[in-house]
Coordinates of C-alpha atoms in Angstrom, one line a residue:
D1 CA -24.2 -3.6 -10.5
L2 CA -23.7 -0.7 -12.8
N3 CA -20.1 0.8 -13.9
T4 CA -19.6 3.4 -16.3
S5 CA -15.8 4.8 -16.8
G6 CA -17.6 7.6 -19.2
G7 CA -20.4 8.8 -18.6
G8 CA -23.2 9.4 -15.7
I9 CA -25.4 6.9 -14.7
K10 CA -29.3 7.7 -13.6
A11 CA -31.2 5.8 -11.7
T12 CA -34.8 5.5 -11.2
N13 CA -37.6 3.0 -9.2
C14 CA -35.3 -0.2 -8.0
V15 CA -35.6 -1.6 -5.7
G16 CA -32.5 -3.6 -3.6
D17 CA -28.8 -4.0 -2.9
I18 CA -28.1 -1.5 -6.0
N19 CA -24.5 -0.8 -6.5
L20 CA -23.5 2.2 -8.9
S21 CA -19.8 2.8 -10.0
T22 CA -18.9 6.3 -12.8
S23 CA -15.5 8.0 -12.9
G24 CA -16.9 9.8 -15.6
G25 CA -19.9 12.0 -14.9
S26 CA -22.6 12.5 -12.7
L27 CA -25.4 10.8 -10.2
N28 CA -29.1 11.1 -10.5
L29 CA -30.8 9.2 -8.5
T30 CA -34.7 9.0 -7.7
D31 CA -37.0 7.2 -6.1
L32 CA -34.9 4.5 -4.8
K33 CA -35.4 1.6 -2.1
G34 CA -32.6 -0.6 -0.6
V35 CA -29.3 -0.5 0.4
I36 CA -27.5 2.3 -2.0
K37 CA -23.5 2.0 -3.2
A38 CA -22.8 4.8 -5.0
T39 CA -19.6 6.8 -6.9
T40 CA -18.7 8.7 -8.8
S41 CA -14.7 10.3 -8.9
G42 CA -15.9 12.9 -12.2
G43 CA -19.5 15.1 -10.7
G44 CA -22.3 15.5 -8.3
V45 CA -24.6 13.4 -6.5
H46 CA -27.8 14.2 -7.2
G47 CA -31.1 11.8 -5.3
N48 CA -34.6 11.9 -4.4
N49 CA -37.2 10.1 -2.3
I50 CA -34.0 7.6 -0.9
N51 CA -35.2 5.0 1.6
G52 CA -33.4 2.3 3.4
E53 CA -29.4 3.4 3.6
L54 CA -27.6 4.9 1.0
I55 CA -24.0 5.6 0.8
T56 CA -22.4 7.9 -2.0
H57 CA -18.8 9.8 -3.0
T58 CA -18.3 12.2 -5.1
S59 CA -14.7 13.8 -5.3
G60 CA -15.7 16.0 -8.8
G61 CA -18.4 17.9 -7.3
S62 CA -21.4 18.1 -4.3
I63 CA -24.1 16.0 -3.4
N64 CA -27.7 17.1 -3.3
L65 CA -30.0 14.7 -1.5
D66 CA -33.4 16.0 -0.8
N67 CA -36.8 13.9 1.0
I68 CA -34.6 10.9 2.0
T69 CA -35.2 8.3 4.2
A70 CA -32.3 6.6 5.1
S71 CA -29.7 5.2 7.6
L72 CA -26.4 7.7 5.3
D73 CA -23.0 9.1 4.3
A74 CA -22.5 11.2 1.9
S75 CA -19.5 13.0 1.4
T76 CA -17.6 15.0 -0.8
S77 CA -14.1 16.0 -1.5
G78 CA -14.6 18.6 -4.4
G79 CA -18.0 20.8 -3.7
G80 CA -20.3 20.9 -0.5
L81 CA -23.3 18.6 0.7
N82 CA -27.1 20.2 1.0
V83 CA -29.1 17.3 2.7
S84 CA -32.6 17.4 3.8
L85 CA -33.5 14.1 5.7
K86 CA -37.3 13.3 5.9
E87 CA -36.8 10.3 9.0
L88 CA -33.6 9.2 10.4
G89 CA -32.0 6.0 10.0
K90 CA -29.8 4.5 11.8
Y91 CA -27.1 7.0 12.2
V92 CA -26.1 10.5 9.7
K93 CA -22.6 11.0 8.7
L94 CA -21.6 13.5 6.0
S95 CA -18.3 15.2 5.3
S96 CA -17.6 18.0 2.9
S97 CA -13.6 18.4 2.1
G98 CA -14.6 21.1 -0.7
G99 CA -17.2 23.2 0.6
N100 CA -20.3 24.1 3.3
V101 CA -22.5 21.8 5.0
S102 CA -26.3 21.8 4.8
V103 CA -28.8 19.2 6.4
D104 CA -32.1 19.9 7.5
M105 CA -33.4 16.8 9.8
P106 CA -35.9 16.2 12.5
G107 CA -35.5 17.4 16.2
N108 CA -37.7 15.1 17.8
K109 CA -36.0 11.8 18.3
G110 CA -32.9 11.3 20.0
L111 CA -29.6 12.6 18.5
N112 CA -26.1 12.4 19.6
L113 CA -24.7 15.0 17.6
E114 CA -20.1 15.9 16.4
L115 CA -20.1 18.9 14.3
R116 CA -16.8 20.3 12.8
G117 CA -17.1 23.4 10.7
N118 CA -15.4 26.8 10.2
K119 CA -18.8 28.1 11.7
I120 CA -21.7 26.3 13.1
R121 CA -24.7 27.7 12.8
T122 CA -27.5 26.3 13.6
E123 CA -31.1 26.2 13.9
G124 CA -34.5 25.3 15.9
L125 CA -31.7 23.0 18.7
N126 CA -34.3 22.5 21.9
N127 CA -33.0 20.1 24.7
F128 CA -29.0 20.5 23.7
T129 CA -26.4 18.9 26.6
G130 CA -23.9 19.6 25.5
S131 CA -20.8 21.8 24.2
K132 CA -21.0 24.5 21.0
D133 CA -18.6 27.7 19.9
D134 CA -18.1 28.6 16.8
R135 CA -16.0 25.8 15.0
N136 CA -17.4 23.0 17.4
M137 CA -20.8 20.8 18.4
N138 CA -21.0 18.2 20.8
G139 CA -23.1 16.6 23.0
T140 CA -27.1 15.2 23.8
L141 CA -30.4 16.6 22.1
N142 CA -33.7 15.2 23.6
G143 CA -31.5 12.0 25.3
G144 CA -29.4 11.0 22.7
G145 CA -29.3 9.0 20.4
V146 CA -29.0 8.8 16.7
P147 CA -25.3 9.9 15.5
V148 CA -25.4 12.4 13.6
T149 CA -21.6 13.3 12.3
V150 CA -20.6 16.4 10.4
R151 CA -17.0 17.7 9.5
A152 CA -16.8 20.8 7.2
N153 CA -14.4 23.7 5.0
G154 CA -16.6 25.0 5.3
N155 CA -18.9 26.3 7.9
V156 CA -22.3 23.4 8.8
N157 CA -25.4 24.6 8.3
L158 CA -28.1 22.3 10.3
A159 CA -31.6 23.1 11.0
L160 CA -33.6 20.9 12.9
R161 CA -37.5 20.4 12.8

């Protein structure tokens, strides 16, 4: 556990149950494996090469995550959300009340998709069954499976590869 009220937190090369919290700065997460809970009320979240489960929230900035192999719950009330998933875990839950959400993920597995935003754009959407319009999308990909929930006050961009 690591908590601070006045600065940022940088976590690198850690394994296990990791709890990080700051009320005054950003979070930089690199090469982490395990169950990671990381929250900030004063800055952004940057993550790279995370394996396992990641639960992260910020009230004051954007979230940028790359090379993620994990179950993921990420939310921001102060900015956008950009996520690149290398492999899916048990679930994906993304929420931004202050901006756009862009997510890039494998499209070769079964997914249960629930997306809401001002405008929804998709790329590589094959084998989709369900309903889709400009603001909402509900249905399954490849017969269903991993729940993927995305909510944004801005646009939602989903790219499947």
